[in-house]
Amino acid sequence: MKIEEENKRPYLSIVVASRNDNHGGDLLKRMQIFVTGLLEQCSCHKLDAELIIVEWNPPPDSPRLAEVLKWPDEPGPCYVRIIEVSPEIHEKFKYSDKLLLFQMIAKNVGIRRARGQFILATNIDLLFSDELMRFLASQKMAYGNMYRIDRYDVSSDVPTDVPITEMLNYCRKNIVRVNTSNGTISLKDVKGASRNSIWLQDKINRVKPWLPTLNQLKRLYSPYILLRGISHIVRAIACFFKWSLIPIWKCIALCGTVFLTKKEVDENLWKKLHTNACGDFTLMAKEHWFALRSYPEWEMYSFHIDSVFCYMASYASVREAVLPVSMRIYHVEHTAGWNPQQSKQLYDRLQSMGVPIMTGGDLLYHVDRLWKHGGIVHFNDNKWGLAGIDLKETSVYQE
């Protein structure tokens, strides 16, 4: 293993967080797919980048990620940096005995130390389409924009030890669901009985089925509109009226998810952003990340914190730019990944552990606060991202 220092400023910093504890199942396989695919694509498209892996609270009885992951023989145009946050630092956070990885705080560590002109916060179980990589390599990203994207969930059996072209071909043919600005749509539901593909969260955090609207079907499944469009519209309208007539609560379509909230909140004044799966892809200039002091460093489960940050950026006049459908990311399915069916179980498990998690109502509350305040809002102090703390850093590739 060769260790080397690199001080040049790349065009793009790609920041992820992880630890070698098999969280989510098949962690090393999913992470190897991500690393192999990304580095191969950076070489193919000549993307001037750095990959920052924040290894948070590494288990004492497991090897480090630098040792267990396979690295290319040559570093290529993407330089890899692994920044370690020790268990001793982790233990200073509340709920550290129950949450072994504070995902957003970990990403902040990488963002704080990123050298790129632009910074992409993403996750370790993704593959990027070639169309997206060509855009990133073109160096045509604009200051003042927050780039967002659709996420395509794919079956977990993505082949390994094959060229990236074969990985992407598998992904295109094995899509499970699609996370768009209009909602999360299950391919199985639309192709089959065409039901229960958009989800509704109510005031007690239960998940209820919601039906796809015409716009949602038109975006991805236009062939099925001819067969099922009218019935879907009728049923969706019926569901909407049913829920809207409930006293105190009403439907709000926000962030690609439909929430129920108190009637005194006027959602028509809020911006509507594409925050569906935004933790997997949020990209903007480094100066915007730093001006906002990055993700709120709340000691809680990471759900919805990424959405709050997107609204922080938007109300601070950073424009949302949703990239075309062809510039998609593929997410490898795993057991702990969030999906509508498992939402109730997740909330119950965290509640039994005494770990706080942001609900849909909490998110709406923060969005309302950001709208009322306007401009830049800081949830962190100047020490965000563990600034001022000397962390172990390794830059690795095989000779």
mmCIF file of C-alpha atoms in Angstrom:
data_model
loop_
_atom_site.group_PDB
_atom_site.id
_atom_site.type_symbol
_atom_site.label_atom_id
_atom_site.label_comp_id
_atom_site.label_asym_id
_atom_site.label_seq_id
_atom_site.Cartn_x
_atom_site.Cartn_y
_atom_site.Cartn_z
ATOM 1 C CA MET A 1 0.000 0.000 0.000
ATOM 2 C CA LYS A 2 1.481 3.312 -1.041
ATOM 3 C CA ILE A 3 0.849 6.530 0.861
ATOM 4 C CA GLU A 4 1.238 9.836 -0.923
ATOM 5 C CA GLU A 5 0.426 13.484 -0.268
ATOM 6 C CA GLU A 6 -1.413 15.549 -2.858
ATOM 7 C CA ASN A 7 -1.987 19.272 -2.485
ATOM 8 C CA LYS A 8 -3.485 20.325 -5.811
ATOM 9 C CA ARG A 9 -7.020 21.645 -5.924
ATOM 10 C CA PRO A 10 -9.295 19.324 -7.929
ATOM 11 C CA TYR A 11 -12.402 20.445 -9.749
ATOM 12 C CA LEU A 12 -14.728 18.151 -7.769
ATOM 13 C CA SER A 13 -14.639 16.650 -4.273
ATOM 14 C CA ILE A 14 -16.842 13.585 -3.763
ATOM 15 C CA VAL A 15 -17.613 12.999 -0.075
ATOM 16 C CA VAL A 16 -18.995 9.810 1.502
ATOM 17 C CA ALA A 17 -19.063 8.329 5.006
ATOM 18 C CA SER A 18 -18.834 4.718 6.153
ATOM 19 C CA ARG A 19 -17.347 2.223 8.598
ATOM 20 C CA ASN A 20 -16.414 -1.448 8.226
ATOM 21 C CA ASP A 21 -19.269 -2.946 10.244
ATOM 22 C CA ASN A 22 -21.442 -4.375 7.441
ATOM 23 C CA HIS A 23 -24.239 -1.911 8.176
ATOM 24 C CA GLY A 24 -27.067 -2.436 5.737
ATOM 25 C CA GLY A 25 -25.749 -5.849 4.691
ATOM 26 C CA ASP A 26 -23.116 -6.640 2.044
ATOM 27 C CA LEU A 27 -21.428 -3.350 2.872
ATOM 28 C CA LEU A 28 -18.028 -4.170 1.415
ATOM 29 C CA LYS A 29 -19.566 -5.501 -1.784
ATOM 30 C CA ARG A 30 -21.688 -2.377 -2.237
ATOM 31 C CA MET A 31 -18.807 -0.103 -1.381
ATOM 32 C CA GLN A 32 -16.457 -1.937 -3.736
ATOM 33 C CA ILE A 33 -18.975 -1.498 -6.550
ATOM 34 C CA PHE A 34 -19.058 2.229 -5.790
ATOM 35 C CA VAL A 35 -15.282 2.659 -5.561
ATOM 36 C CA THR A 36 -14.495 0.517 -8.603
ATOM 37 C CA GLY A 37 -17.155 2.153 -10.751
ATOM 38 C CA LEU A 38 -16.316 5.707 -9.735
ATOM 39 C CA LEU A 39 -12.553 5.421 -10.193
ATOM 40 C CA GLU A 40 -12.922 3.654 -13.538
ATOM 41 C CA GLN A 41 -15.338 6.319 -14.768
ATOM 42 C CA CYS A 42 -13.076 9.136 -13.575
ATOM 43 C CA SER A 43 -10.275 7.641 -15.664
ATOM 44 C CA CYS A 44 -12.539 7.086 -18.660
ATOM 45 C CA HIS A 45 -14.016 10.594 -18.601
ATOM 46 C CA LYS A 46 -10.878 12.304 -17.262
ATOM 47 C CA LEU A 47 -12.762 13.771 -14.326
ATOM 48 C CA ASP A 48 -10.444 15.869 -12.160
ATOM 49 C CA ALA A 49 -11.690 14.793 -8.736
ATOM 50 C CA GLU A 50 -10.903 13.598 -5.260
ATOM 51 C CA LEU A 51 -12.832 10.940 -3.360
ATOM 52 C CA ILE A 52 -13.003 11.602 0.377
ATOM 53 C CA ILE A 53 -14.101 8.646 2.487
ATOM 54 C CA VAL A 54 -14.790 9.571 6.102
ATOM 55 C CA GLU A 55 -14.261 6.418 8.142
ATOM 56 C CA TRP A 56 -16.297 7.167 11.232
ATOM 57 C CA ASN A 57 -15.757 5.284 14.482
ATOM 58 C CA PRO A 58 -13.958 2.280 12.929
ATOM 59 C CA PRO A 59 -14.665 -0.981 14.796
ATOM 60 C CA PRO A 60 -11.597 -2.060 16.780
ATOM 61 C CA ASP A 61 -11.877 -5.691 15.668
ATOM 62 C CA SER A 62 -12.182 -4.979 11.926
ATOM 63 C CA PRO A 63 -9.564 -3.921 9.374
ATOM 64 C CA ARG A 64 -9.678 -0.393 8.009
ATOM 65 C CA LEU A 65 -11.435 0.315 4.717
ATOM 66 C CA ALA A 66 -8.124 1.130 3.043
ATOM 67 C CA GLU A 67 -7.048 -2.458 3.690
ATOM 68 C CA VAL A 68 -10.177 -4.366 2.696
ATOM 69 C CA LEU A 69 -11.175 -2.455 -0.425
ATOM 70 C CA LYS A 70 -9.426 -3.079 -3.738
ATOM 71 C CA TRP A 71 -7.753 -0.084 -5.336
ATOM 72 C CA PRO A 72 -6.631 0.375 -8.944
ATOM 73 C CA ASP A 73 -2.993 -0.145 -9.816
ATOM 74 C CA GLU A 74 -2.669 3.515 -10.771
ATOM 75 C CA PRO A 75 -4.440 6.397 -8.997
ATOM 76 C CA GLY A 76 -5.780 8.013 -12.162
ATOM 77 C CA PRO A 77 -7.299 11.503 -12.106
ATOM 78 C CA CYS A 78 -9.331 10.817 -8.938
ATOM 79 C CA TYR A 79 -7.241 11.029 -5.797
ATOM 80 C CA VAL A 80 -8.510 9.012 -2.805
ATOM 81 C CA ARG A 81 -8.328 10.348 0.741
ATOM 82 C CA ILE A 82 -9.541 8.433 3.797
ATOM 83 C CA ILE A 83 -10.136 10.556 6.903
ATOM 84 C CA GLU A 84 -10.618 8.702 10.174
ATOM 85 C CA VAL A 85 -12.781 9.855 13.080
ATOM 86 C CA SER A 86 -11.711 7.827 16.100
ATOM 87 C CA PRO A 87 -14.033 6.010 18.525
ATOM 88 C CA GLU A 88 -12.857 8.421 21.224
ATOM 89 C CA ILE A 89 -14.238 11.372 19.266
ATOM 90 C CA HIS A 90 -17.419 9.476 18.418
ATOM 91 C CA GLU A 91 -18.078 8.773 22.093
ATOM 92 C CA LYS A 92 -18.358 12.494 22.815
ATOM 93 C CA PHE A 93 -21.653 12.644 20.923
ATOM 94 C CA LYS A 94 -25.009 11.933 22.532
ATOM 95 C CA TYR A 95 -26.494 8.525 21.630
ATOM 96 C CA SER A 96 -23.037 7.332 20.527
ATOM 97 C CA ASP A 97 -23.706 3.970 22.154
ATOM 98 C CA LYS A 98 -26.769 3.472 19.936
ATOM 99 C CA LEU A 99 -25.836 5.290 16.721
ATOM 100 C CA LEU A 100 -22.449 4.027 15.563
ATOM 101 C CA LEU A 101 -22.311 6.404 12.603
ATOM 102 C CA PHE A 102 -23.518 10.007 12.593
ATOM 103 C CA GLN A 103 -23.816 10.179 8.841
ATOM 104 C CA MET A 104 -24.324 13.903 8.301
ATOM 105 C CA ILE A 105 -21.705 14.943 10.837
ATOM 106 C CA ALA A 106 -19.319 12.490 9.178
ATOM 107 C CA LYS A 107 -20.013 14.022 5.772
ATOM 108 C CA ASN A 108 -19.371 17.444 7.273
ATOM 109 C CA VAL A 109 -15.915 16.232 8.286
ATOM 110 C CA GLY A 110 -15.167 15.453 4.649
ATOM 111 C CA ILE A 111 -16.807 18.606 3.320
ATOM 112 C CA ARG A 112 -14.813 20.753 5.749
ATOM 113 C CA ARG A 113 -11.558 19.244 4.461
ATOM 114 C CA ALA A 114 -12.503 19.070 0.780
ATOM 115 C CA ARG A 115 -10.234 20.863 -1.684
ATOM 116 C CA GLY A 116 -12.471 20.847 -4.746
ATOM 117 C CA GLN A 117 -14.084 23.860 -6.369
ATOM 118 C CA PHE A 118 -17.363 21.941 -6.175
ATOM 119 C CA ILE A 119 -18.407 19.394 -3.548
ATOM 120 C CA LEU A 120 -20.749 16.427 -4.039
ATOM 121 C CA ALA A 121 -22.148 14.802 -0.905
ATOM 122 C CA THR A 122 -23.227 11.279 -1.790
ATOM 123 C CA ASN A 123 -23.272 7.689 -0.474
ATOM 124 C CA ILE A 124 -21.196 4.535 -0.749
ATOM 125 C CA ASP A 125 -23.659 2.269 -2.567
ATOM 126 C CA LEU A 126 -24.190 4.143 -5.828
ATOM 127 C CA LEU A 127 -23.190 4.017 -9.464
ATOM 128 C CA PHE A 128 -23.263 7.106 -11.675
ATOM 129 C CA SER A 129 -24.547 7.009 -15.238
ATOM 130 C CA ASP A 130 -22.039 7.828 -17.966
ATOM 131 C CA GLU A 131 -24.210 10.785 -18.966
ATOM 132 C CA LEU A 132 -23.785 12.191 -15.464
ATOM 133 C CA MET A 133 -20.040 11.579 -15.445
ATOM 134 C CA ARG A 134 -19.652 13.345 -18.783
ATOM 135 C CA PHE A 135 -21.449 16.355 -17.340
ATOM 136 C CA LEU A 136 -19.249 16.402 -14.230
ATOM 137 C CA ALA A 137 -16.095 16.076 -16.333
ATOM 138 C CA SER A 138 -17.170 18.890 -18.654
ATOM 139 C CA GLN A 139 -16.554 21.399 -15.832
ATOM 140 C CA LYS A 140 -19.673 23.329 -16.786
ATOM 141 C CA MET A 141 -21.245 23.454 -13.336
ATOM 142 C CA ALA A 142 -22.344 26.925 -12.281
ATOM 143 C CA TYR A 143 -21.808 28.789 -9.046
ATOM 144 C CA GLY A 144 -25.127 29.622 -7.453
ATOM 145 C CA ASN A 145 -26.676 26.237 -8.332
ATOM 146 C CA MET A 146 -27.542 23.266 -6.131
ATOM 147 C CA TYR A 147 -27.602 20.233 -8.408
ATOM 148 C CA ARG A 148 -30.084 17.467 -7.678
ATOM 149 C CA ILE A 149 -30.915 14.253 -9.445
ATOM 150 C CA ASP A 150 -33.262 11.252 -9.646
ATOM 151 C CA ARG A 151 -32.192 8.050 -7.902
ATOM 152 C CA TYR A 152 -32.922 4.656 -9.458
ATOM 153 C CA ASP A 153 -32.947 1.738 -7.009
ATOM 154 C CA VAL A 154 -31.689 -1.501 -8.542
ATOM 155 C CA SER A 155 -31.540 -5.141 -7.473
ATOM 156 C CA SER A 156 -28.671 -6.025 -5.171
ATOM 157 C CA ASP A 157 -27.005 -8.541 -7.509
ATOM 158 C CA VAL A 158 -24.939 -5.978 -9.391
ATOM 159 C CA PRO A 159 -22.034 -7.937 -10.921
ATOM 160 C CA THR A 160 -18.570 -7.289 -9.544
ATOM 161 C CA ASP A 161 -15.141 -7.715 -11.140
ATOM 162 C CA VAL A 162 -16.576 -6.603 -14.481
ATOM 163 C CA PRO A 163 -16.129 -3.361 -16.431
ATOM 164 C CA ILE A 164 -18.302 -0.421 -15.440
ATOM 165 C CA THR A 165 -20.184 -0.746 -18.737
ATOM 166 C CA GLU A 166 -21.515 -4.147 -17.642
ATOM 167 C CA MET A 167 -22.439 -2.832 -14.192
ATOM 168 C CA LEU A 168 -24.415 0.019 -15.715
ATOM 169 C CA ASN A 169 -26.076 -2.291 -18.221
ATOM 170 C CA TYR A 170 -27.263 -4.489 -15.337
ATOM 171 C CA CYS A 171 -28.597 -1.444 -13.499
ATOM 172 C CA ARG A 172 -30.579 -0.242 -16.502
ATOM 173 C CA LYS A 173 -32.269 -3.637 -16.797
ATOM 174 C CA ASN A 174 -32.952 -4.270 -13.089
ATOM 175 C CA ILE A 175 -34.648 -1.143 -11.751
ATOM 176 C CA VAL A 176 -36.784 -1.709 -8.647
ATOM 177 C CA ARG A 177 -38.112 1.808 -7.991
ATOM 178 C CA VAL A 178 -37.447 5.385 -9.021
ATOM 179 C CA ASN A 179 -37.129 8.343 -6.647
ATOM 180 C CA THR A 180 -38.144 11.516 -8.484
ATOM 181 C CA SER A 181 -39.208 15.044 -7.595
ATOM 182 C CA ASN A 182 -42.807 13.850 -8.028
ATOM 183 C CA GLY A 183 -42.554 10.921 -5.662
ATOM 184 C CA THR A 184 -41.192 7.405 -5.302
ATOM 185 C CA ILE A 185 -42.581 5.019 -7.887
ATOM 186 C CA SER A 186 -42.246 1.246 -7.735
ATOM 187 C CA LEU A 187 -41.667 -0.349 -11.108
ATOM 188 C CA LYS A 188 -43.240 -3.587 -9.924
ATOM 189 C CA ASP A 189 -46.440 -1.838 -8.869
ATOM 190 C CA VAL A 190 -46.813 0.094 -12.102
ATOM 191 C CA LYS A 191 -46.010 -2.846 -14.357
ATOM 192 C CA GLY A 192 -48.216 -5.192 -12.366
ATOM 193 C CA ALA A 193 -51.364 -4.129 -10.570
ATOM 194 C CA SER A 194 -50.233 -0.496 -10.679
ATOM 195 C CA ARG A 195 -51.054 0.348 -7.077
ATOM 196 C CA ASN A 196 -49.570 1.714 -3.854
ATOM 197 C CA SER A 197 -46.466 3.288 -5.333
ATOM 198 C CA ILE A 198 -46.581 6.720 -3.724
ATOM 199 C CA TRP A 199 -46.603 6.866 0.051
ATOM 200 C CA LEU A 200 -48.348 8.989 2.628
ATOM 201 C CA GLN A 201 -46.997 9.658 6.109
ATOM 202 C CA ASP A 202 -49.543 10.631 8.719
ATOM 203 C CA LYS A 203 -49.334 12.406 12.064
ATOM 204 C CA ILE A 204 -48.375 9.267 14.013
ATOM 205 C CA ASN A 205 -45.623 8.279 11.588
ATOM 206 C CA ARG A 206 -47.419 5.402 9.978
ATOM 207 C CA VAL A 207 -47.011 4.887 6.273
ATOM 208 C CA LYS A 208 -50.122 4.655 4.122
ATOM 209 C CA PRO A 209 -50.327 3.910 0.394
ATOM 210 C CA TRP A 210 -50.710 6.783 -2.031
ATOM 211 C CA LEU A 211 -51.534 6.404 -5.712
ATOM 212 C CA PRO A 212 -49.416 7.789 -8.564
ATOM 213 C CA THR A 213 -50.681 10.937 -10.244
ATOM 214 C CA LEU A 214 -50.820 11.424 -13.987
ATOM 215 C CA ASN A 215 -47.665 13.554 -13.877
ATOM 216 C CA GLN A 216 -45.783 10.854 -11.999
ATOM 217 C CA LEU A 217 -46.826 8.177 -14.443
ATOM 218 C CA LYS A 218 -46.163 10.380 -17.450
ATOM 219 C CA ARG A 219 -42.606 11.059 -16.357
ATOM 220 C CA LEU A 220 -41.472 7.455 -16.370
ATOM 221 C CA TYR A 221 -44.192 5.086 -17.460
ATOM 222 C CA SER A 222 -46.013 6.731 -20.354
ATOM 223 C CA PRO A 223 -46.948 3.370 -21.959
ATOM 224 C CA TYR A 224 -49.024 2.523 -18.886
ATOM 225 C CA ILE A 225 -51.006 5.758 -18.883
ATOM 226 C CA LEU A 226 -53.029 4.511 -21.841
ATOM 227 C CA LEU A 227 -54.063 1.463 -19.844
ATOM 228 C CA ARG A 228 -54.408 2.788 -16.305
ATOM 229 C CA GLY A 229 -54.195 6.567 -16.338
ATOM 230 C CA ILE A 230 -57.872 7.460 -15.897
ATOM 231 C CA SER A 231 -58.505 4.985 -13.092
ATOM 232 C CA HIS A 232 -55.423 6.216 -11.268
ATOM 233 C CA ILE A 233 -56.544 9.817 -11.530
ATOM 234 C CA VAL A 234 -59.998 9.011 -10.168
ATOM 235 C CA ARG A 235 -58.642 6.945 -7.281
ATOM 236 C CA ALA A 236 -55.947 9.492 -6.408
ATOM 237 C CA ILE A 237 -58.503 12.317 -6.302
ATOM 238 C CA ALA A 238 -60.768 10.200 -4.102
ATOM 239 C CA CYS A 239 -57.919 9.508 -1.683
ATOM 240 C CA PHE A 240 -56.974 13.176 -1.609
ATOM 241 C CA PHE A 241 -60.478 14.282 -0.654
ATOM 242 C CA LYS A 242 -60.753 11.534 1.937
ATOM 243 C CA TRP A 243 -57.611 12.657 3.748
ATOM 244 C CA SER A 244 -58.225 16.389 3.290
ATOM 245 C CA LEU A 245 -61.565 16.169 5.098
ATOM 246 C CA ILE A 246 -59.932 14.923 8.300
ATOM 247 C CA PRO A 247 -60.218 17.659 10.980
ATOM 248 C CA ILE A 248 -56.951 19.458 11.867
ATOM 249 C CA TRP A 249 -54.854 17.594 9.295
ATOM 250 C CA LYS A 250 -54.544 18.074 5.537
ATOM 251 C CA CYS A 251 -52.405 16.743 2.710
ATOM 252 C CA ILE A 252 -49.237 18.535 1.687
ATOM 253 C CA ALA A 253 -47.146 17.443 -1.277
ATOM 254 C CA LEU A 254 -43.576 18.329 -0.351
ATOM 255 C CA CYS A 255 -40.201 16.889 -1.261
ATOM 256 C CA GLY A 256 -41.658 14.111 -3.377
ATOM 257 C CA THR A 257 -43.526 12.794 -0.322
ATOM 258 C CA VAL A 258 -47.081 13.517 0.766
ATOM 259 C CA PHE A 259 -47.369 14.571 4.407
ATOM 260 C CA LEU A 260 -50.236 15.426 6.707
ATOM 261 C CA THR A 261 -49.811 18.548 8.807
ATOM 262 C CA LYS A 262 -51.832 21.063 10.804
ATOM 263 C CA LYS A 263 -54.079 23.329 8.783
ATOM 264 C CA GLU A 264 -52.621 26.602 10.096
ATOM 265 C CA VAL A 265 -49.400 25.959 8.146
ATOM 266 C CA ASP A 266 -49.667 27.626 4.725
ATOM 267 C CA GLU A 267 -47.620 25.349 2.488
ATOM 268 C CA ASN A 268 -48.466 27.353 -0.637
ATOM 269 C CA LEU A 269 -45.847 29.907 0.361
ATOM 270 C CA TRP A 270 -43.020 27.377 0.546
ATOM 271 C CA LYS A 271 -40.680 26.405 -2.212
ATOM 272 C CA LYS A 272 -41.091 22.870 -3.512
ATOM 273 C CA LEU A 273 -37.711 21.207 -3.910
ATOM 274 C CA HIS A 274 -36.549 17.809 -5.163
ATOM 275 C CA THR A 275 -35.397 16.404 -1.820
ATOM 276 C CA ASN A 276 -36.370 12.819 -2.585
ATOM 277 C CA ALA A 277 -33.204 10.805 -1.786
ATOM 278 C CA CYS A 278 -31.264 14.067 -1.593
ATOM 279 C CA GLY A 279 -28.690 12.522 0.751
ATOM 280 C CA ASP A 280 -27.471 10.505 -2.217
ATOM 281 C CA PHE A 281 -26.708 13.498 -4.408
ATOM 282 C CA THR A 282 -26.358 17.126 -3.363
ATOM 283 C CA LEU A 283 -23.810 19.091 -5.387
ATOM 284 C CA MET A 284 -22.820 22.745 -5.224
ATOM 285 C CA ALA A 285 -19.816 25.042 -5.070
ATOM 286 C CA LYS A 286 -17.583 24.747 -2.021
ATOM 287 C CA GLU A 287 -18.273 28.357 -1.070
ATOM 288 C CA HIS A 288 -21.998 27.594 -0.695
ATOM 289 C CA TRP A 289 -21.362 24.621 1.596
ATOM 290 C CA PHE A 290 -19.108 26.785 3.754
ATOM 291 C CA ALA A 291 -21.407 29.823 3.753
ATOM 292 C CA LEU A 292 -24.200 27.620 5.134
ATOM 293 C CA ARG A 293 -21.865 25.685 7.479
ATOM 294 C CA SER A 294 -23.034 22.489 5.864
ATOM 295 C CA TYR A 295 -25.533 19.955 7.255
ATOM 296 C CA PRO A 296 -27.059 20.667 10.689
ATOM 297 C CA GLU A 297 -25.041 18.646 13.186
ATOM 298 C CA TRP A 298 -27.965 17.338 15.170
ATOM 299 C CA GLU A 299 -27.277 14.296 17.328
ATOM 300 C CA MET A 300 -30.051 12.112 15.993
ATOM 301 C CA TYR A 301 -30.790 9.633 13.221
ATOM 302 C CA SER A 302 -29.920 11.239 9.899
ATOM 303 C CA PHE A 303 -33.379 11.026 8.290
ATOM 304 C CA HIS A 304 -34.551 14.369 6.770
ATOM 305 C CA ILE A 305 -31.460 16.344 7.863
ATOM 306 C CA ASP A 306 -30.349 16.363 4.229
ATOM 307 C CA SER A 307 -33.744 17.787 3.221
ATOM 308 C CA VAL A 308 -33.424 20.580 5.771
ATOM 309 C CA PHE A 309 -30.064 21.499 4.250
ATOM 310 C CA CYS A 310 -31.542 21.700 0.750
ATOM 311 C CA TYR A 311 -34.104 24.191 2.010
ATOM 312 C CA MET A 312 -31.380 26.103 3.851
ATOM 313 C CA ALA A 313 -29.532 26.455 0.557
ATOM 314 C CA SER A 314 -32.625 27.386 -1.430
ATOM 315 C CA TYR A 315 -33.754 30.112 0.967
ATOM 316 C CA ALA A 316 -30.177 31.424 0.932
ATOM 317 C CA SER A 317 -30.648 32.002 -2.827
ATOM 318 C CA VAL A 318 -28.828 28.907 -4.080
ATOM 319 C CA ARG A 319 -30.914 27.811 -7.073
ATOM 320 C CA GLU A 320 -32.031 24.198 -7.366
ATOM 321 C CA ALA A 321 -31.044 22.685 -10.719
ATOM 322 C CA VAL A 322 -32.503 19.217 -11.322
ATOM 323 C CA LEU A 323 -30.401 17.359 -13.860
ATOM 324 C CA PRO A 324 -32.052 15.503 -16.780
ATOM 325 C CA VAL A 325 -33.374 11.970 -16.301
ATOM 326 C CA SER A 326 -30.478 10.479 -18.278
ATOM 327 C CA MET A 327 -28.040 11.867 -15.679
ATOM 328 C CA ARG A 328 -29.234 9.425 -13.079
ATOM 329 C CA ILE A 329 -27.643 7.610 -10.170
ATOM 330 C CA TYR A 330 -28.223 3.932 -9.415
ATOM 331 C CA HIS A 331 -28.604 2.801 -5.815
ATOM 332 C CA VAL A 332 -27.852 -0.810 -4.886
ATOM 333 C CA GLU A 333 -30.659 -2.246 -2.741
ATOM 334 C CA HIS A 334 -29.813 -3.420 0.771
ATOM 335 C CA THR A 335 -31.638 -4.532 3.887
ATOM 336 C CA ALA A 336 -31.271 -1.321 5.901
ATOM 337 C CA GLY A 337 -31.968 1.070 3.056
ATOM 338 C CA TRP A 338 -35.018 3.257 3.577
ATOM 339 C CA ASN A 339 -38.098 2.367 1.628
ATOM 340 C CA PRO A 340 -41.764 3.131 2.308
ATOM 341 C CA GLN A 341 -42.616 -0.357 3.492
ATOM 342 C CA GLN A 342 -39.964 -0.286 6.230
ATOM 343 C CA SER A 343 -40.563 3.251 7.483
ATOM 344 C CA LYS A 344 -42.859 2.261 10.356
ATOM 345 C CA GLN A 345 -40.442 -0.423 11.544
ATOM 346 C CA LEU A 346 -37.570 2.059 11.471
ATOM 347 C CA TYR A 347 -39.444 4.618 13.561
ATOM 348 C CA ASP A 348 -40.520 1.965 16.067
ATOM 349 C CA ARG A 349 -36.997 0.581 16.409
ATOM 350 C CA LEU A 350 -35.431 3.987 16.997
ATOM 351 C CA GLN A 351 -38.188 4.959 19.401
ATOM 352 C CA SER A 352 -37.593 1.811 21.446
ATOM 353 C CA MET A 353 -33.889 2.709 21.589
ATOM 354 C CA GLY A 354 -34.627 6.254 22.680
ATOM 355 C CA VAL A 355 -32.932 7.716 19.593
ATOM 356 C CA PRO A 356 -34.556 10.842 18.116
ATOM 357 C CA ILE A 357 -35.525 10.880 14.438
ATOM 358 C CA MET A 358 -36.999 13.735 12.444
ATOM 359 C CA THR A 359 -40.586 13.113 11.399
ATOM 360 C CA GLY A 360 -42.347 14.560 8.398
ATOM 361 C CA GLY A 361 -44.007 17.086 10.689
ATOM 362 C CA ASP A 362 -40.621 18.115 12.086
ATOM 363 C CA LEU A 363 -39.344 18.679 8.559
ATOM 364 C CA LEU A 364 -42.331 20.867 7.728
ATOM 365 C CA TYR A 365 -41.691 22.874 10.884
ATOM 366 C CA HIS A 366 -38.096 23.571 9.850
ATOM 367 C CA VAL A 367 -39.126 24.468 6.301
ATOM 368 C CA ASP A 368 -41.664 26.914 7.714
ATOM 369 C CA ARG A 369 -38.998 28.494 9.936
ATOM 370 C CA LEU A 370 -36.574 28.840 7.030
ATOM 371 C CA TRP A 371 -39.260 30.428 4.851
ATOM 372 C CA LYS A 372 -40.189 32.932 7.557
ATOM 373 C CA HIS A 373 -36.574 33.851 8.265
ATOM 374 C CA GLY A 374 -35.289 34.042 4.697
ATOM 375 C CA GLY A 375 -31.626 34.344 3.780
ATOM 376 C CA ILE A 376 -28.791 32.373 5.362
ATOM 377 C CA VAL A 377 -29.639 30.385 8.491
ATOM 378 C CA HIS A 378 -26.905 28.676 10.518
ATOM 379 C CA PHE A 379 -27.595 25.653 12.694
ATOM 380 C CA ASN A 380 -23.873 25.033 13.351
ATOM 381 C CA ASP A 381 -21.136 27.179 14.857
ATOM 382 C CA ASN A 382 -17.767 27.843 13.217
ATOM 383 C CA LYS A 383 -16.408 24.531 14.485
ATOM 384 C CA TRP A 384 -18.639 22.470 12.204
ATOM 385 C CA GLY A 385 -17.070 19.405 10.609
ATOM 386 C CA LEU A 386 -14.776 18.895 13.631
ATOM 387 C CA ALA A 387 -12.751 21.911 12.562
ATOM 388 C CA GLY A 388 -9.529 22.353 14.464
ATOM 389 C CA ILE A 389 -9.297 18.670 15.369
ATOM 390 C CA ASP A 390 -6.329 16.823 13.905
ATOM 391 C CA LEU A 391 -7.671 13.698 12.225
ATOM 392 C CA LYS A 392 -5.713 10.823 10.746
ATOM 393 C CA GLU A 393 -5.691 10.953 6.950
ATOM 394 C CA THR A 394 -4.501 8.334 4.492
ATOM 395 C CA SER A 395 -4.195 8.650 0.728
ATOM 396 C CA VAL A 396 -3.984 5.203 -0.762
ATOM 397 C CA TYR A 397 -3.629 3.210 -3.909
ATOM 398 C CA GLN A 398 -1.842 0.007 -4.818
ATOM 399 C CA GLU A 399 1.495 0.138 -6.559
#
